[in-house]
Amino acid sequence: MALIKQINILLKNPETKNFLADAFYPETDEKLPLVVFVHGYKGYKDWGAWNLMAEKFAKAGFFFVKFNFSHNGTTLVNPTGFDDLEAFGNNNYSKEISDLSFVIDYFAKDPKVDDHKIVLIGHSRGGGISIIKTCEDIRINGLITLASVDNLERFPKEEAFENWKNKGVYYVENGRTKQQMPHYYQFYKDFTNDPHRFDVERSMEMAKAHVLIVHGTSDEGVDVKNAEHLHILNPNTELFLVENGNHVFGAKEPWEEDNLPQDLHIVVEKCIEFINKKIVNE
């Protein structure tokens, strides 16, 4: 079955700013379940092995979409580099949920998509955003979290927080690019303007969709306890742990091999099995 790849589709969210998305799907006359991948903090749609992952989902019969958040620091000209640190510093959870909502609305209208079968896959912080969106949007039938956080209240503490408040900005070094990534205080204010909405725990408890929680037991970025906590909050969820798996399931940037890393291959196979069982064949 031939695969169709639409790369760098321009999306124009009037609430944020323009950003790019990709769509991978098999050439078929059948309507396909929509699977939307949501990247995490300091992530982007083309990071590491995400393109190989997209191909695997498409070959399995899904309309797979991945996208850059409008304020993730990448640009329309360079979607794989953090060329717009000002945008990165002005990102917040409201903007990310707005972008995700726009992506779902845009692709759910595609004639090749079955808009009664919509699944979100959120990685790391993108998992938290996806949990909230799933709680808010009854169209979403399935949710898969990959190495997800169990809350979004992740801010500097005590003296560091006071410095942030007084200076209006704090910086985090990007370990790969060595860039100093700014975080403006508006990020915290956006959170406190609507803490009820950004309550991941409440959203997980209330989620009506079928939920699969995936996490590596050796995750160095987000402790596996986050996954166990999410599972406790909603016992109807399925918990799948990857023994000795790290935060990106063996991938890295750049990923120069032709195949998925073994752990990510296992994860994708599990996700496909879950979607087919719970969403497609329900």
Short mmCIF file of C-alpha atoms in Angstrom, two decimals:
data_model
loop_
_atom_site.label_atom_id
_atom_site.label_comp_id
_atom_site.label_asym_id
_atom_site.label_seq_id
_atom_site.Cartn_x
_atom_site.Cartn_y
_atom_site.Cartn_z
CA MET A 1 0.00 0.00 0.00
CA ALA A 2 1.45 3.34 -1.07
CA LEU A 3 2.00 6.01 1.58
CA ILE A 4 1.15 9.65 1.10
CA LYS A 5 3.22 12.23 2.99
CA GLN A 6 2.16 15.86 3.20
CA ILE A 7 5.05 17.73 4.79
CA ASN A 8 5.05 21.24 6.30
CA ILE A 9 1.37 22.02 5.83
CA LEU A 10 0.82 25.65 6.82
CA LEU A 11 -1.75 26.10 9.59
CA LYS A 12 -3.01 29.55 10.56
CA ASN A 13 -4.34 29.65 14.10
CA PRO A 14 -5.76 33.16 14.67
CA GLU A 15 -5.37 32.74 18.45
CA THR A 16 -1.61 32.13 18.27
CA LYS A 17 0.40 32.29 15.04
CA ASN A 18 1.16 30.24 11.95
CA PHE A 19 2.79 26.83 12.39
CA LEU A 20 3.53 23.65 10.43
CA ALA A 21 2.10 20.13 10.43
CA ASP A 22 2.72 16.86 8.61
CA ALA A 23 0.20 14.20 7.57
CA PHE A 24 1.12 10.57 6.80
CA TYR A 25 -1.54 8.15 5.55
CA PRO A 26 -2.03 5.19 3.22
CA GLU A 27 -3.51 5.63 -0.24
CA THR A 28 -7.01 4.22 0.19
CA ASP A 29 -10.67 5.04 -0.42
CA GLU A 30 -11.58 4.19 3.19
CA LYS A 31 -11.95 6.81 5.88
CA LEU A 32 -9.10 6.53 8.37
CA PRO A 33 -8.86 7.05 12.13
CA LEU A 34 -7.11 10.34 12.94
CA VAL A 35 -4.05 10.01 15.19
CA VAL A 36 -2.48 13.27 16.36
CA PHE A 37 1.01 13.28 17.92
CA VAL A 38 1.74 16.06 20.43
CA HIS A 39 5.43 16.79 21.07
CA GLY A 40 6.84 17.82 24.44
CA TYR A 41 8.97 20.54 26.01
CA LYS A 42 11.90 21.54 23.78
CA GLY A 43 10.47 19.15 21.20
CA TYR A 44 9.35 19.52 17.59
CA LYS A 45 7.60 17.41 14.97
CA ASP A 46 10.74 16.25 13.13
CA TRP A 47 12.81 15.39 16.22
CA GLY A 48 14.71 12.10 16.22
CA ALA A 49 12.75 9.12 14.95
CA TRP A 50 9.30 10.75 14.86
CA ASN A 51 9.18 10.55 11.03
CA LEU A 52 9.79 6.80 11.12
CA MET A 53 7.13 6.51 13.79
CA ALA A 54 4.70 8.43 11.57
CA GLU A 55 5.36 6.06 8.66
CA LYS A 56 4.71 3.03 10.85
CA PHE A 57 1.36 4.38 12.02
CA ALA A 58 0.38 5.26 8.44
CA LYS A 59 1.27 1.76 7.21
CA ALA A 60 -0.98 0.39 9.96
CA GLY A 61 -3.94 2.24 8.42
CA PHE A 62 -4.10 5.54 10.26
CA PHE A 63 -4.16 9.18 9.22
CA PHE A 64 -1.20 10.27 11.36
CA VAL A 65 -0.55 13.96 12.06
CA LYS A 66 2.34 15.60 13.85
CA PHE A 67 2.90 19.33 14.24
CA ASN A 68 5.04 22.05 15.76
CA PHE A 69 3.40 24.09 18.47
CA SER A 70 3.23 27.69 17.23
CA HIS A 71 5.50 28.91 20.04
CA ASN A 72 7.91 25.96 20.38
CA GLY A 73 10.79 28.11 19.09
CA THR A 74 10.98 26.71 15.57
CA THR A 75 10.05 28.77 12.51
CA LEU A 76 8.23 28.25 9.23
CA VAL A 77 11.57 28.57 7.43
CA ASN A 78 13.46 26.27 9.79
CA PRO A 79 11.08 23.81 11.49
CA THR A 80 13.94 21.81 13.05
CA GLY A 81 15.89 24.61 14.77
CA PHE A 82 15.15 26.93 17.67
CA ASP A 83 15.54 30.11 15.64
CA ASP A 84 12.76 32.00 17.46
CA LEU A 85 13.65 32.02 21.14
CA GLU A 86 11.35 35.00 21.68
CA ALA A 87 8.39 32.83 20.67
CA PHE A 88 9.68 30.03 22.90
CA GLY A 89 9.78 32.41 25.85
CA ASN A 90 6.22 33.52 25.16
CA ASN A 91 4.81 30.01 24.96
CA ASN A 92 2.25 28.88 27.51
CA TYR A 93 -0.28 26.12 28.13
CA SER A 94 -3.21 28.14 26.76
CA LYS A 95 -1.43 28.53 23.43
CA GLU A 96 -0.55 24.85 23.26
CA ILE A 97 -4.14 23.75 23.90
CA SER A 98 -5.33 26.27 21.32
CA ASP A 99 -2.89 24.90 18.73
CA LEU A 100 -3.88 21.30 19.46
CA SER A 101 -7.56 22.22 19.14
CA PHE A 102 -6.85 23.90 15.81
CA VAL A 103 -5.00 20.83 14.52
CA ILE A 104 -7.86 18.50 15.46
CA ASP A 105 -10.47 20.79 13.89
CA TYR A 106 -8.42 21.19 10.71
CA PHE A 107 -7.70 17.51 10.04
CA ALA A 108 -11.04 16.15 11.30
CA LYS A 109 -12.58 17.90 8.26
CA ASP A 110 -10.32 16.05 5.83
CA PRO A 111 -12.43 13.79 3.59
CA LYS A 112 -10.00 10.93 4.23
CA VAL A 113 -10.55 11.09 8.01
CA ASP A 114 -13.16 9.29 10.08
CA ASP A 115 -13.98 12.06 12.55
CA HIS A 116 -15.65 9.57 14.89
CA LYS A 117 -12.27 7.95 15.56
CA ILE A 118 -9.79 10.49 16.95
CA VAL A 119 -6.76 9.55 19.06
CA LEU A 120 -4.17 11.77 20.74
CA ILE A 121 -0.63 10.61 21.47
CA GLY A 122 1.21 13.01 23.78
CA HIS A 123 4.89 12.80 24.68
CA SER A 124 6.25 14.22 27.96
CA ARG A 125 4.68 17.66 28.55
CA GLY A 126 2.63 17.00 25.43
CA GLY A 127 1.08 14.14 27.39
CA GLY A 128 -0.19 16.57 30.01
CA ILE A 129 -1.62 18.84 27.31
CA SER A 130 -3.25 15.82 25.62
CA ILE A 131 -4.85 14.67 28.89
CA ILE A 132 -6.43 18.09 29.37
CA LYS A 133 -7.67 18.24 25.78
CA THR A 134 -9.14 14.74 26.04
CA CYS A 135 -11.10 15.80 29.11
CA GLU A 136 -12.38 18.92 27.30
CA ASP A 137 -13.25 17.40 23.91
CA ILE A 138 -15.78 14.56 23.67
CA ARG A 139 -14.71 13.85 20.07
CA ILE A 140 -11.50 12.23 21.31
CA ASN A 141 -12.02 8.47 21.60
CA GLY A 142 -8.49 7.46 22.51
CA LEU A 143 -5.56 8.88 24.44
CA ILE A 144 -2.03 7.50 24.60
CA THR A 145 0.56 9.12 26.85
CA LEU A 146 4.26 8.50 26.21
CA ALA A 147 6.55 9.36 29.15
CA SER A 148 3.94 11.88 30.27
CA VAL A 149 4.07 14.26 33.21
CA ASP A 150 1.31 13.88 35.79
CA ASN A 151 0.99 17.63 36.41
CA LEU A 152 1.84 20.91 34.69
CA GLU A 153 2.79 22.88 37.78
CA ARG A 154 6.46 22.62 36.92
CA PHE A 155 8.06 25.93 37.81
CA PRO A 156 11.19 27.17 39.62
CA LYS A 157 11.07 26.91 43.41
CA GLU A 158 11.63 29.41 46.23
CA GLU A 159 14.54 31.78 45.53
CA ALA A 160 14.67 30.85 41.85
CA PHE A 161 10.98 31.61 41.58
CA GLU A 162 11.43 35.03 43.23
CA ASN A 163 14.24 35.83 40.79
CA TRP A 164 11.98 34.81 37.92
CA LYS A 165 9.19 37.02 39.19
CA ASN A 166 11.49 40.00 39.71
CA LYS A 167 13.48 39.70 36.47
CA GLY A 168 10.58 38.51 34.32
CA VAL A 169 12.65 35.74 32.72
CA TYR A 170 14.70 32.67 33.55
CA TYR A 171 16.81 30.55 31.22
CA VAL A 172 17.24 26.82 30.73
CA GLU A 173 20.13 25.50 28.68
CA ASN A 174 19.29 23.20 25.80
CA GLY A 175 21.63 20.28 26.40
CA ARG A 176 21.92 19.46 22.69
CA THR A 177 22.19 22.93 21.10
CA LYS A 178 23.64 24.75 24.16
CA GLN A 179 21.16 27.60 23.59
CA GLN A 180 19.87 29.51 26.59
CA MET A 181 16.09 29.03 26.29
CA PRO A 182 14.09 31.91 27.86
CA HIS A 183 10.94 31.45 29.91
CA TYR A 184 9.03 34.66 30.52
CA TYR A 185 6.98 35.13 33.66
CA GLN A 186 3.80 35.30 31.56
CA PHE A 187 4.05 31.49 31.44
CA TYR A 188 3.33 31.28 35.18
CA LYS A 189 0.65 33.96 35.04
CA ASP A 190 -1.14 32.07 32.28
CA PHE A 191 -1.17 28.99 34.51
CA THR A 192 -2.50 30.83 37.55
CA ASN A 193 -5.21 32.51 35.48
CA ASP A 194 -6.88 29.11 35.06
CA PRO A 195 -5.30 26.48 37.36
CA HIS A 196 -8.48 24.40 37.34
CA ARG A 197 -8.24 23.94 33.57
CA PHE A 198 -4.58 22.98 33.74
CA ASP A 199 -5.14 20.37 36.47
CA VAL A 200 -3.85 17.21 34.78
CA GLU A 201 -4.87 15.00 37.70
CA ARG A 202 -8.49 16.18 37.56
CA SER A 203 -8.53 15.77 33.79
CA MET A 204 -7.20 12.22 33.99
CA GLU A 205 -9.80 11.31 36.59
CA MET A 206 -12.55 12.66 34.33
CA ALA A 207 -11.26 11.30 30.99
CA LYS A 208 -13.94 9.25 29.23
CA ALA A 209 -11.75 8.09 26.34
CA HIS A 210 -9.87 4.80 26.16
CA VAL A 211 -6.44 5.52 27.70
CA LEU A 212 -3.07 3.80 27.35
CA ILE A 213 -0.24 5.03 29.60
CA VAL A 214 3.26 4.16 28.30
CA HIS A 215 6.47 4.87 30.22
CA GLY A 216 10.05 3.63 30.42
CA THR A 217 11.16 2.32 33.80
CA SER A 218 14.52 4.14 33.45
CA ASP A 219 13.10 7.49 32.27
CA GLU A 220 15.65 10.13 33.24
CA GLY A 221 13.41 13.07 32.32
CA VAL A 222 10.04 12.17 33.85
CA ASP A 223 10.06 9.56 36.59
CA VAL A 224 8.00 6.42 35.97
CA LYS A 225 6.06 7.28 39.14
CA ASN A 226 4.23 9.84 37.01
CA ALA A 227 2.77 7.01 34.91
CA GLU A 228 1.86 4.95 37.96
CA HIS A 229 0.13 7.99 39.46
CA LEU A 230 -1.89 8.63 36.28
CA HIS A 231 -2.97 4.99 36.29
CA ILE A 232 -4.12 5.23 39.92
CA LEU A 233 -6.09 8.39 39.13
CA ASN A 234 -8.04 6.51 36.44
CA PRO A 235 -8.00 2.74 37.01
CA ASN A 236 -9.81 2.19 33.70
CA THR A 237 -6.57 3.07 31.93
CA GLU A 238 -4.04 0.53 30.70
CA LEU A 239 -0.46 0.89 31.99
CA PHE A 240 2.37 -0.37 29.77
CA LEU A 241 5.91 -0.11 31.13
CA VAL A 242 9.00 -0.51 28.93
CA GLU A 243 11.67 -2.21 30.99
CA ASN A 244 14.82 -0.01 31.14
CA GLY A 245 13.23 2.36 28.62
CA ASN A 246 14.40 5.99 28.70
CA HIS A 247 12.49 9.23 28.13
CA VAL A 248 12.53 8.95 24.32
CA PHE A 249 12.49 5.14 24.11
CA GLY A 250 15.97 4.84 22.66
CA ALA A 251 15.71 7.61 20.06
CA LYS A 252 17.99 10.64 19.74
CA GLU A 253 18.46 13.74 17.58
CA PRO A 254 19.52 13.27 14.87
CA TRP A 255 18.31 9.72 14.26
CA GLU A 256 20.23 8.46 11.23
CA GLU A 257 19.17 4.82 11.08
CA ASP A 258 16.49 3.42 8.79
CA ASN A 259 14.59 1.64 11.54
CA LEU A 260 13.04 2.67 14.84
CA PRO A 261 15.08 2.05 18.00
CA GLN A 262 13.97 -1.22 19.59
CA ASP A 263 12.11 0.34 22.53
CA LEU A 264 10.24 2.82 20.34
CA HIS A 265 9.37 -0.02 17.95
CA ILE A 266 7.85 -1.94 20.88
CA VAL A 267 5.94 1.18 21.95
CA VAL A 268 4.53 1.88 18.48
CA GLU A 269 3.46 -1.76 18.07
CA LYS A 270 1.66 -1.56 21.42
CA CYS A 271 -0.03 1.73 20.44
CA ILE A 272 -1.25 0.30 17.12
CA GLU A 273 -2.59 -2.79 18.87
CA PHE A 274 -4.36 -0.62 21.45
CA ILE A 275 -5.99 1.68 18.87
CA ASN A 276 -7.17 -1.24 16.76
CA LYS A 277 -8.63 -3.05 19.74
CA LYS A 278 -10.22 -0.11 21.55
CA ILE A 279 -11.10 2.35 18.78
CA VAL A 280 -11.16 0.73 15.33
CA ASN A 281 -12.78 -2.61 16.19
CA GLU A 282 -14.89 -1.45 19.12
#
